[in-house]
């Protein structure tokens, strides 16, 4: 089975459309949360996400926009975007986002695979460094966890006493590209497909991944998208301008 992995779309419709256009054929789409927040197309992106599949994990921005989380933990820019999103969402989309499940969520039919937004141990925790990854890598029963939240494409593996992080290495900075990772049965993994709509790894292109369960290969992808259109929507919505300008740097 081929599983499309989407995470941290953040209401960026142009980036989501580019990912779907660039994605190879897939059987199932899963979404690792932060469907909304930051970007200016929360309803369009929520509608698309609902059409794409049935397997979801909630993100902290989904919680913040629907009143499930205190905005005190958010920086002023993120808080402003959460309030704007809350006012913008249709009642139906608001209720749908509010009802998204807490991770980890098992991947149906694949007992060794689970889905989370942050860490397997805490949905709001950031797994940025190998140090952050070690405890979940070693203690969690599931050998393969797909996560989001950090907006950094790549991940971590452990094999006995050995452990390391990895990032896909691309050849260009502006083209549609993919890099494959062959999974090894002896390893345990935490893998982040990257952020569709707010990449933060210095690459402005929309990020996603595809997991081929038969071949045990994760294909990381980057897709250029209509950056100017996404930015213009943010300016027109009078969201903080930095949310638009930072998209160009992928930071
Ligand atoms: Zn996010």
PDB file of C-alpha atoms and ligand atoms in Angstrom:
ATOM      1  CA  UNK A   1       0.000   0.000   0.000  1.00  0.00           C
ATOM      2  CA  UNK A   2       1.144   3.537  -0.762  1.00  0.00           C
ATOM      3  CA  UNK A   3       0.398   6.054   1.956  1.00  0.00           C
ATOM      4  CA  UNK A   4       0.508   9.794   1.347  1.00  0.00           C
ATOM      5  CA  UNK A   5       1.754  11.621   4.449  1.00  0.00           C
ATOM      6  CA  UNK A   6       0.721  15.248   4.876  1.00  0.00           C
ATOM      7  CA  UNK A   7       1.545  17.398   7.899  1.00  0.00           C
ATOM      8  CA  UNK A   8       1.455  21.021   9.000  1.00  0.00           C
ATOM      9  CA  UNK A   9      -0.472  22.355   6.011  1.00  0.00           C
ATOM     10  CA  UNK A  10      -1.236  25.498   8.034  1.00  0.00           C
ATOM     11  CA  UNK A  11      -4.034  26.815   5.816  1.00  0.00           C
ATOM     12  CA  UNK A  12      -1.715  27.187   2.826  1.00  0.00           C
ATOM     13  CA  UNK A  13      -3.955  26.184  -0.075  1.00  0.00           C
ATOM     14  CA  UNK A  14      -1.378  26.836  -2.802  1.00  0.00           C
ATOM     15  CA  UNK A  15       1.168  24.577  -1.088  1.00  0.00           C
ATOM     16  CA  UNK A  16      -1.389  21.801  -0.555  1.00  0.00           C
ATOM     17  CA  UNK A  17      -2.459  21.927  -4.194  1.00  0.00           C
ATOM     18  CA  UNK A  18       1.176  21.738  -5.336  1.00  0.00           C
ATOM     19  CA  UNK A  19       1.777  18.672  -3.143  1.00  0.00           C
ATOM     20  CA  UNK A  20      -1.297  16.906  -4.470  1.00  0.00           C
ATOM     21  CA  UNK A  21      -0.265  17.695  -8.048  1.00  0.00           C
ATOM     22  CA  UNK A  22       3.282  16.413  -7.430  1.00  0.00           C
ATOM     23  CA  UNK A  23       2.280  13.329  -5.442  1.00  0.00           C
ATOM     24  CA  UNK A  24       2.641   9.948  -7.151  1.00  0.00           C
ATOM     25  CA  UNK A  25      -0.365   7.601  -7.061  1.00  0.00           C
ATOM     26  CA  UNK A  26      -1.369   6.650  -3.517  1.00  0.00           C
ATOM     27  CA  UNK A  27      -3.966   4.446  -1.814  1.00  0.00           C
ATOM     28  CA  UNK A  28      -4.533   6.316   1.452  1.00  0.00           C
ATOM     29  CA  UNK A  29      -3.830   9.861   2.668  1.00  0.00           C
ATOM     30  CA  UNK A  30      -3.037  10.560   6.311  1.00  0.00           C
ATOM     31  CA  UNK A  31      -2.757  13.948   7.986  1.00  0.00           C
ATOM     32  CA  UNK A  32      -0.516  14.609  10.987  1.00  0.00           C
ATOM     33  CA  UNK A  33      -2.185  17.822  12.126  1.00  0.00           C
ATOM     34  CA  UNK A  34      -1.910  21.617  12.059  1.00  0.00           C
ATOM     35  CA  UNK A  35      -4.327  21.780   9.177  1.00  0.00           C
ATOM     36  CA  UNK A  36      -4.950  25.452  10.051  1.00  0.00           C
ATOM     37  CA  UNK A  37      -3.105  28.354  11.666  1.00  0.00           C
ATOM     38  CA  UNK A  38      -0.713  30.904  10.056  1.00  0.00           C
ATOM     39  CA  UNK A  39      -2.101  30.735   6.494  1.00  0.00           C
ATOM     40  CA  UNK A  40      -5.103  32.516   5.024  1.00  0.00           C
ATOM     41  CA  UNK A  41      -7.136  29.621   3.577  1.00  0.00           C
ATOM     42  CA  UNK A  42      -8.392  27.689   6.629  1.00  0.00           C
ATOM     43  CA  UNK A  43     -11.762  26.663   5.193  1.00  0.00           C
ATOM     44  CA  UNK A  44     -10.457  25.687   1.771  1.00  0.00           C
ATOM     45  CA  UNK A  45      -7.666  23.610   3.313  1.00  0.00           C
ATOM     46  CA  UNK A  46      -9.999  21.995   5.867  1.00  0.00           C
ATOM     47  CA  UNK A  47     -12.474  21.126   3.105  1.00  0.00           C
ATOM     48  CA  UNK A  48      -9.703  19.591   0.954  1.00  0.00           C
ATOM     49  CA  UNK A  49      -8.310  17.669   3.924  1.00  0.00           C
ATOM     50  CA  UNK A  50     -11.728  16.233   4.723  1.00  0.00           C
ATOM     51  CA  UNK A  51     -12.087  15.041   1.114  1.00  0.00           C
ATOM     52  CA  UNK A  52      -8.646  13.455   1.035  1.00  0.00           C
ATOM     53  CA  UNK A  53      -8.996  10.816   3.715  1.00  0.00           C
ATOM     54  CA  UNK A  54     -10.187   9.696   7.096  1.00  0.00           C
ATOM     55  CA  UNK A  55      -6.999   9.288   9.114  1.00  0.00           C
ATOM     56  CA  UNK A  56      -6.043  12.355  11.131  1.00  0.00           C
ATOM     57  CA  UNK A  57      -4.172  13.468  14.236  1.00  0.00           C
ATOM     58  CA  UNK A  58      -4.833  16.873  15.752  1.00  0.00           C
ATOM     59  CA  UNK A  59      -2.140  19.538  15.984  1.00  0.00           C
ATOM     60  CA  UNK A  60      -1.645  22.305  18.516  1.00  0.00           C
ATOM     61  CA  UNK A  61      -2.804  24.940  16.015  1.00  0.00           C
ATOM     62  CA  UNK A  62      -5.993  22.954  15.347  1.00  0.00           C
ATOM     63  CA  UNK A  63      -6.571  22.983  19.102  1.00  0.00           C
ATOM     64  CA  UNK A  64      -5.726  26.667  19.498  1.00  0.00           C
ATOM     65  CA  UNK A  65      -8.033  27.750  16.682  1.00  0.00           C
ATOM     66  CA  UNK A  66     -10.940  25.794  18.151  1.00  0.00           C
ATOM     67  CA  UNK A  67     -10.606  26.831  21.766  1.00  0.00           C
ATOM     68  CA  UNK A  68      -9.083  23.599  23.064  1.00  0.00           C
ATOM     69  CA  UNK A  69      -5.808  25.220  24.056  1.00  0.00           C
ATOM     70  CA  UNK A  70      -4.782  28.342  25.902  1.00  0.00           C
ATOM     71  CA  UNK A  71      -3.162  30.932  23.625  1.00  0.00           C
ATOM     72  CA  UNK A  72      -0.724  31.877  26.407  1.00  0.00           C
ATOM     73  CA  UNK A  73       1.755  29.305  25.087  1.00  0.00           C
ATOM     74  CA  UNK A  74       1.691  30.896  21.612  1.00  0.00           C
ATOM     75  CA  UNK A  75       3.890  33.765  20.450  1.00  0.00           C
ATOM     76  CA  UNK A  76       1.903  36.933  19.560  1.00  0.00           C
ATOM     77  CA  UNK A  77       2.022  36.172  15.823  1.00  0.00           C
ATOM     78  CA  UNK A  78       0.724  32.619  16.249  1.00  0.00           C
ATOM     79  CA  UNK A  79      -1.924  33.797  18.705  1.00  0.00           C
ATOM     80  CA  UNK A  80      -3.140  36.483  16.282  1.00  0.00           C
ATOM     81  CA  UNK A  81      -3.378  33.866  13.532  1.00  0.00           C
ATOM     82  CA  UNK A  82      -5.289  31.475  15.829  1.00  0.00           C
ATOM     83  CA  UNK A  83      -7.851  34.147  16.700  1.00  0.00           C
ATOM     84  CA  UNK A  84      -8.210  35.171  13.048  1.00  0.00           C
ATOM     85  CA  UNK A  85      -8.675  31.490  12.077  1.00  0.00           C
ATOM     86  CA  UNK A  86     -11.281  30.943  14.814  1.00  0.00           C
ATOM     87  CA  UNK A  87     -13.364  33.812  13.428  1.00  0.00           C
ATOM     88  CA  UNK A  88     -12.911  32.674   9.845  1.00  0.00           C
ATOM     89  CA  UNK A  89     -13.827  28.978  10.155  1.00  0.00           C
ATOM     90  CA  UNK A  90     -17.327  27.899   9.192  1.00  0.00           C
ATOM     91  CA  UNK A  91     -19.205  26.376  12.149  1.00  0.00           C
ATOM     92  CA  UNK A  92     -18.973  22.958  10.484  1.00  0.00           C
ATOM     93  CA  UNK A  93     -15.219  23.138   9.936  1.00  0.00           C
ATOM     94  CA  UNK A  94     -14.726  24.502  13.455  1.00  0.00           C
ATOM     95  CA  UNK A  95     -16.544  21.505  14.954  1.00  0.00           C
ATOM     96  CA  UNK A  96     -14.755  19.052  12.683  1.00  0.00           C
ATOM     97  CA  UNK A  97     -11.309  20.409  13.632  1.00  0.00           C
ATOM     98  CA  UNK A  98     -12.263  20.464  17.311  1.00  0.00           C
ATOM     99  CA  UNK A  99     -13.161  16.758  17.150  1.00  0.00           C
ATOM    100  CA  UNK A 100      -9.863  15.589  15.611  1.00  0.00           C
ATOM    101  CA  UNK A 101      -8.249  12.776  17.626  1.00  0.00           C
ATOM    102  CA  UNK A 102      -5.378  13.068  20.065  1.00  0.00           C
ATOM    103  CA  UNK A 103      -2.255  11.166  18.897  1.00  0.00           C
ATOM    104  CA  UNK A 104      -0.814   8.595  18.772  1.00  0.00           C
ATOM    105  CA  UNK A 105      -3.241   7.122  16.266  1.00  0.00           C
ATOM    106  CA  UNK A 106      -2.420   3.637  14.902  1.00  0.00           C
ATOM    107  CA  UNK A 107      -2.183   3.297  11.131  1.00  0.00           C
ATOM    108  CA  UNK A 108      -5.056   0.909  10.315  1.00  0.00           C
ATOM    109  CA  UNK A 109      -3.886  -2.534   9.071  1.00  0.00           C
ATOM    110  CA  UNK A 110      -0.243  -1.761   9.978  1.00  0.00           C
ATOM    111  CA  UNK A 111       0.224  -2.602  13.668  1.00  0.00           C
ATOM    112  CA  UNK A 112       3.845  -1.390  13.869  1.00  0.00           C
ATOM    113  CA  UNK A 113       3.091   2.070  12.530  1.00  0.00           C
ATOM    114  CA  UNK A 114       1.671   5.008  14.451  1.00  0.00           C
ATOM    115  CA  UNK A 115       0.908   8.657  13.763  1.00  0.00           C
ATOM    116  CA  UNK A 116       1.462  11.610  16.097  1.00  0.00           C
ATOM    117  CA  UNK A 117       1.700  15.381  15.789  1.00  0.00           C
ATOM    118  CA  UNK A 118       4.476  16.116  18.303  1.00  0.00           C
ATOM    119  CA  UNK A 119       6.065  13.243  20.204  1.00  0.00           C
ATOM    120  CA  UNK A 120       4.606   9.776  20.856  1.00  0.00           C
ATOM    121  CA  UNK A 121       4.657  10.664  24.568  1.00  0.00           C
ATOM    122  CA  UNK A 122       3.209  14.176  24.336  1.00  0.00           C
ATOM    123  CA  UNK A 123       1.248  15.557  21.388  1.00  0.00           C
ATOM    124  CA  UNK A 124       2.622  19.078  21.974  1.00  0.00           C
ATOM    125  CA  UNK A 125       6.295  18.186  22.442  1.00  0.00           C
ATOM    126  CA  UNK A 126       8.836  19.119  19.735  1.00  0.00           C
ATOM    127  CA  UNK A 127      11.182  16.369  18.524  1.00  0.00           C
ATOM    128  CA  UNK A 128      13.932  18.520  17.028  1.00  0.00           C
ATOM    129  CA  UNK A 129      17.209  16.926  18.144  1.00  0.00           C
ATOM    130  CA  UNK A 130      18.473  13.385  18.502  1.00  0.00           C
ATOM    131  CA  UNK A 131      18.309  13.978  22.248  1.00  0.00           C
ATOM    132  CA  UNK A 132      14.574  14.712  21.953  1.00  0.00           C
ATOM    133  CA  UNK A 133      14.114  11.583  19.836  1.00  0.00           C
ATOM    134  CA  UNK A 134      16.023   9.055  21.945  1.00  0.00           C
ATOM    135  CA  UNK A 135      13.464   8.372  24.654  1.00  0.00           C
ATOM    136  CA  UNK A 136      10.537   7.881  22.273  1.00  0.00           C
ATOM    137  CA  UNK A 137      12.720   5.847  19.881  1.00  0.00           C
ATOM    138  CA  UNK A 138      13.733   3.459  22.635  1.00  0.00           C
ATOM    139  CA  UNK A 139      10.625   3.284  24.808  1.00  0.00           C
ATOM    140  CA  UNK A 140       7.686   3.377  22.403  1.00  0.00           C
ATOM    141  CA  UNK A 141       6.332  -0.028  21.353  1.00  0.00           C
ATOM    142  CA  UNK A 142       5.728   0.965  17.733  1.00  0.00           C
ATOM    143  CA  UNK A 143       8.905   0.621  15.613  1.00  0.00           C
ATOM    144  CA  UNK A 144       7.774   3.282  13.127  1.00  0.00           C
ATOM    145  CA  UNK A 145       6.263   6.616  14.096  1.00  0.00           C
ATOM    146  CA  UNK A 146       5.375   9.367  11.671  1.00  0.00           C
ATOM    147  CA  UNK A 147       5.325  12.805  13.300  1.00  0.00           C
ATOM    148  CA  UNK A 148       5.100  16.495  12.445  1.00  0.00           C
ATOM    149  CA  UNK A 149       5.085  19.708  14.506  1.00  0.00           C
ATOM    150  CA  UNK A 150       8.736  20.729  13.926  1.00  0.00           C
ATOM    151  CA  UNK A 151       8.298  21.512  10.206  1.00  0.00           C
ATOM    152  CA  UNK A 152      11.675  19.820   9.612  1.00  0.00           C
ATOM    153  CA  UNK A 153      11.622  17.069   6.997  1.00  0.00           C
ATOM    154  CA  UNK A 154      13.623  13.959   7.905  1.00  0.00           C
ATOM    155  CA  UNK A 155      13.846  12.054  11.143  1.00  0.00           C
ATOM    156  CA  UNK A 156      15.709   9.744  13.473  1.00  0.00           C
ATOM    157  CA  UNK A 157      16.513   6.055  13.795  1.00  0.00           C
ATOM    158  CA  UNK A 158      17.846   3.771  16.497  1.00  0.00           C
ATOM    159  CA  UNK A 159      19.395   0.313  16.251  1.00  0.00           C
ATOM    160  CA  UNK A 160      20.517  -1.044  19.598  1.00  0.00           C
ATOM    161  CA  UNK A 161      23.050   1.437  20.960  1.00  0.00           C
ATOM    162  CA  UNK A 162      23.376   3.282  17.622  1.00  0.00           C
ATOM    163  CA  UNK A 163      21.121   6.215  16.797  1.00  0.00           C
ATOM    164  CA  UNK A 164      21.247   9.158  14.440  1.00  0.00           C
ATOM    165  CA  UNK A 165      19.216  11.791  12.640  1.00  0.00           C
ATOM    166  CA  UNK A 166      18.803  12.192   8.896  1.00  0.00           C
ATOM    167  CA  UNK A 167      17.602  14.796   6.407  1.00  0.00           C
ATOM    168  CA  UNK A 168      16.842  14.198   2.735  1.00  0.00           C
ATOM    169  CA  UNK A 169      19.461  15.843   0.517  1.00  0.00           C
ATOM    170  CA  UNK A 170      18.071  17.525  -2.565  1.00  0.00           C
ATOM    171  CA  UNK A 171      19.888  18.638  -5.697  1.00  0.00           C
ATOM    172  CA  UNK A 172      18.004  21.869  -6.431  1.00  0.00           C
ATOM    173  CA  UNK A 173      16.313  24.663  -4.515  1.00  0.00           C
ATOM    174  CA  UNK A 174      13.375  25.254  -6.795  1.00  0.00           C
ATOM    175  CA  UNK A 175      12.304  22.138  -8.645  1.00  0.00           C
ATOM    176  CA  UNK A 176       9.980  19.239  -7.880  1.00  0.00           C
ATOM    177  CA  UNK A 177      12.202  16.550  -6.374  1.00  0.00           C
ATOM    178  CA  UNK A 178      12.131  13.390  -4.324  1.00  0.00           C
ATOM    179  CA  UNK A 179      14.642  11.479  -2.202  1.00  0.00           C
ATOM    180  CA  UNK A 180      14.056   7.893  -1.044  1.00  0.00           C
ATOM    181  CA  UNK A 181      14.887   6.210   2.240  1.00  0.00           C
ATOM    182  CA  UNK A 182      14.945   2.416   2.421  1.00  0.00           C
ATOM    183  CA  UNK A 183      13.808   1.363   5.894  1.00  0.00           C
ATOM    184  CA  UNK A 184      15.749  -1.429   7.622  1.00  0.00           C
ATOM    185  CA  UNK A 185      13.846  -4.020   9.621  1.00  0.00           C
ATOM    186  CA  UNK A 186      16.299  -3.884  12.530  1.00  0.00           C
ATOM    187  CA  UNK A 187      15.831  -0.125  12.974  1.00  0.00           C
ATOM    188  CA  UNK A 188      13.248   1.909  14.855  1.00  0.00           C
ATOM    189  CA  UNK A 189      12.218   5.186  13.267  1.00  0.00           C
ATOM    190  CA  UNK A 190      10.676   8.570  13.916  1.00  0.00           C
ATOM    191  CA  UNK A 191       9.964  10.142  10.511  1.00  0.00           C
ATOM    192  CA  UNK A 192       8.678  13.618   9.690  1.00  0.00           C
ATOM    193  CA  UNK A 193       7.267  14.151   6.165  1.00  0.00           C
ATOM    194  CA  UNK A 194       7.940  17.881   6.565  1.00  0.00           C
ATOM    195  CA  UNK A 195       5.526  20.793   6.519  1.00  0.00           C
ATOM    196  CA  UNK A 196       3.274  21.300   3.509  1.00  0.00           C
ATOM    197  CA  UNK A 197       2.496  24.939   4.190  1.00  0.00           C
ATOM    198  CA  UNK A 198       5.104  26.436   6.561  1.00  0.00           C
ATOM    199  CA  UNK A 199       8.462  24.710   5.987  1.00  0.00           C
ATOM    200  CA  UNK A 200      11.103  25.720   8.523  1.00  0.00           C
ATOM    201  CA  UNK A 201      14.148  23.813   7.286  1.00  0.00           C
ATOM    202  CA  UNK A 202      15.447  26.554   5.000  1.00  0.00           C
ATOM    203  CA  UNK A 203      13.754  25.105   1.916  1.00  0.00           C
ATOM    204  CA  UNK A 204      10.725  27.147   0.821  1.00  0.00           C
ATOM    205  CA  UNK A 205       9.178  24.298  -1.193  1.00  0.00           C
ATOM    206  CA  UNK A 206       6.133  22.454   0.120  1.00  0.00           C
ATOM    207  CA  UNK A 207       7.124  19.169   1.778  1.00  0.00           C
ATOM    208  CA  UNK A 208       5.384  15.817   2.000  1.00  0.00           C
ATOM    209  CA  UNK A 209       6.230  12.110   1.918  1.00  0.00           C
ATOM    210  CA  UNK A 210       4.924   8.842   0.567  1.00  0.00           C
ATOM    211  CA  UNK A 211       5.347   5.556   2.447  1.00  0.00           C
ATOM    212  CA  UNK A 212       5.398   2.404   0.341  1.00  0.00           C
ATOM    213  CA  UNK A 213       4.546  -0.307   2.876  1.00  0.00           C
ATOM    214  CA  UNK A 214       5.422  -3.228   0.554  1.00  0.00           C
ATOM    215  CA  UNK A 215       8.882  -1.963  -0.391  1.00  0.00           C
ATOM    216  CA  UNK A 216       9.385  -0.360   3.060  1.00  0.00           C
ATOM    217  CA  UNK A 217      10.570   2.844   1.401  1.00  0.00           C
ATOM    218  CA  UNK A 218       9.757   6.402   2.463  1.00  0.00           C
ATOM    219  CA  UNK A 219       9.897   8.841  -0.442  1.00  0.00           C
ATOM    220  CA  UNK A 220      10.459  12.426   0.703  1.00  0.00           C
ATOM    221  CA  UNK A 221       9.197  15.078  -1.690  1.00  0.00           C
ATOM    222  CA  UNK A 222       9.523  18.838  -2.232  1.00  0.00           C
ATOM    223  CA  UNK A 223       7.269  20.776  -4.564  1.00  0.00           C
ATOM    224  CA  UNK A 224       7.491  24.459  -5.560  1.00  0.00           C
ATOM    225  CA  UNK A 225       4.161  26.275  -5.245  1.00  0.00           C
ATOM    226  CA  UNK A 226       2.576  29.638  -6.014  1.00  0.00           C
ATOM    227  CA  UNK A 227       4.265  31.495  -3.193  1.00  0.00           C
ATOM    228  CA  UNK A 228       3.056  34.945  -4.239  1.00  0.00           C
ATOM    229  CA  UNK A 229      -0.585  33.893  -4.236  1.00  0.00           C
ATOM    230  CA  UNK A 230      -0.272  32.396  -0.733  1.00  0.00           C
ATOM    231  CA  UNK A 231       1.490  35.534   0.488  1.00  0.00           C
ATOM    232  CA  UNK A 232      -1.059  37.883  -1.104  1.00  0.00           C
ATOM    233  CA  UNK A 233      -3.877  36.073   0.691  1.00  0.00           C
ATOM    234  CA  UNK A 234      -2.097  36.568   4.018  1.00  0.00           C
ATOM    235  CA  UNK A 235      -1.591  40.281   3.325  1.00  0.00           C
ATOM    236  CA  UNK A 236      -5.220  40.667   2.183  1.00  0.00           C
ATOM    237  CA  UNK A 237      -6.449  38.960   5.367  1.00  0.00           C
ATOM    238  CA  UNK A 238      -4.389  41.434   7.425  1.00  0.00           C
ATOM    239  CA  UNK A 239      -2.651  38.590   9.210  1.00  0.00           C
ATOM    240  CA  UNK A 240       0.842  39.453  10.541  1.00  0.00           C
ATOM    241  CA  UNK A 241       2.965  40.190   7.430  1.00  0.00           C
ATOM    242  CA  UNK A 242       5.848  38.075   8.713  1.00  0.00           C
ATOM    243  CA  UNK A 243       3.669  34.973   8.212  1.00  0.00           C
ATOM    244  CA  UNK A 244       3.796  35.758   4.484  1.00  0.00           C
ATOM    245  CA  UNK A 245       7.373  36.971   4.131  1.00  0.00           C
ATOM    246  CA  UNK A 246       8.918  34.055   6.006  1.00  0.00           C
ATOM    247  CA  UNK A 247       7.389  31.607   3.517  1.00  0.00           C
ATOM    248  CA  UNK A 248       9.925  32.766   0.919  1.00  0.00           C
ATOM    249  CA  UNK A 249      12.852  31.697   3.117  1.00  0.00           C
ATOM    250  CA  UNK A 250      11.292  28.508   4.481  1.00  0.00           C
ATOM    251  CA  UNK A 251      12.103  29.671   8.008  1.00  0.00           C
TER     252      UNK A 251
HETATM  253 ZN1  LIG B   1       2.751  23.181  12.718  1.00  0.00          ZN
END
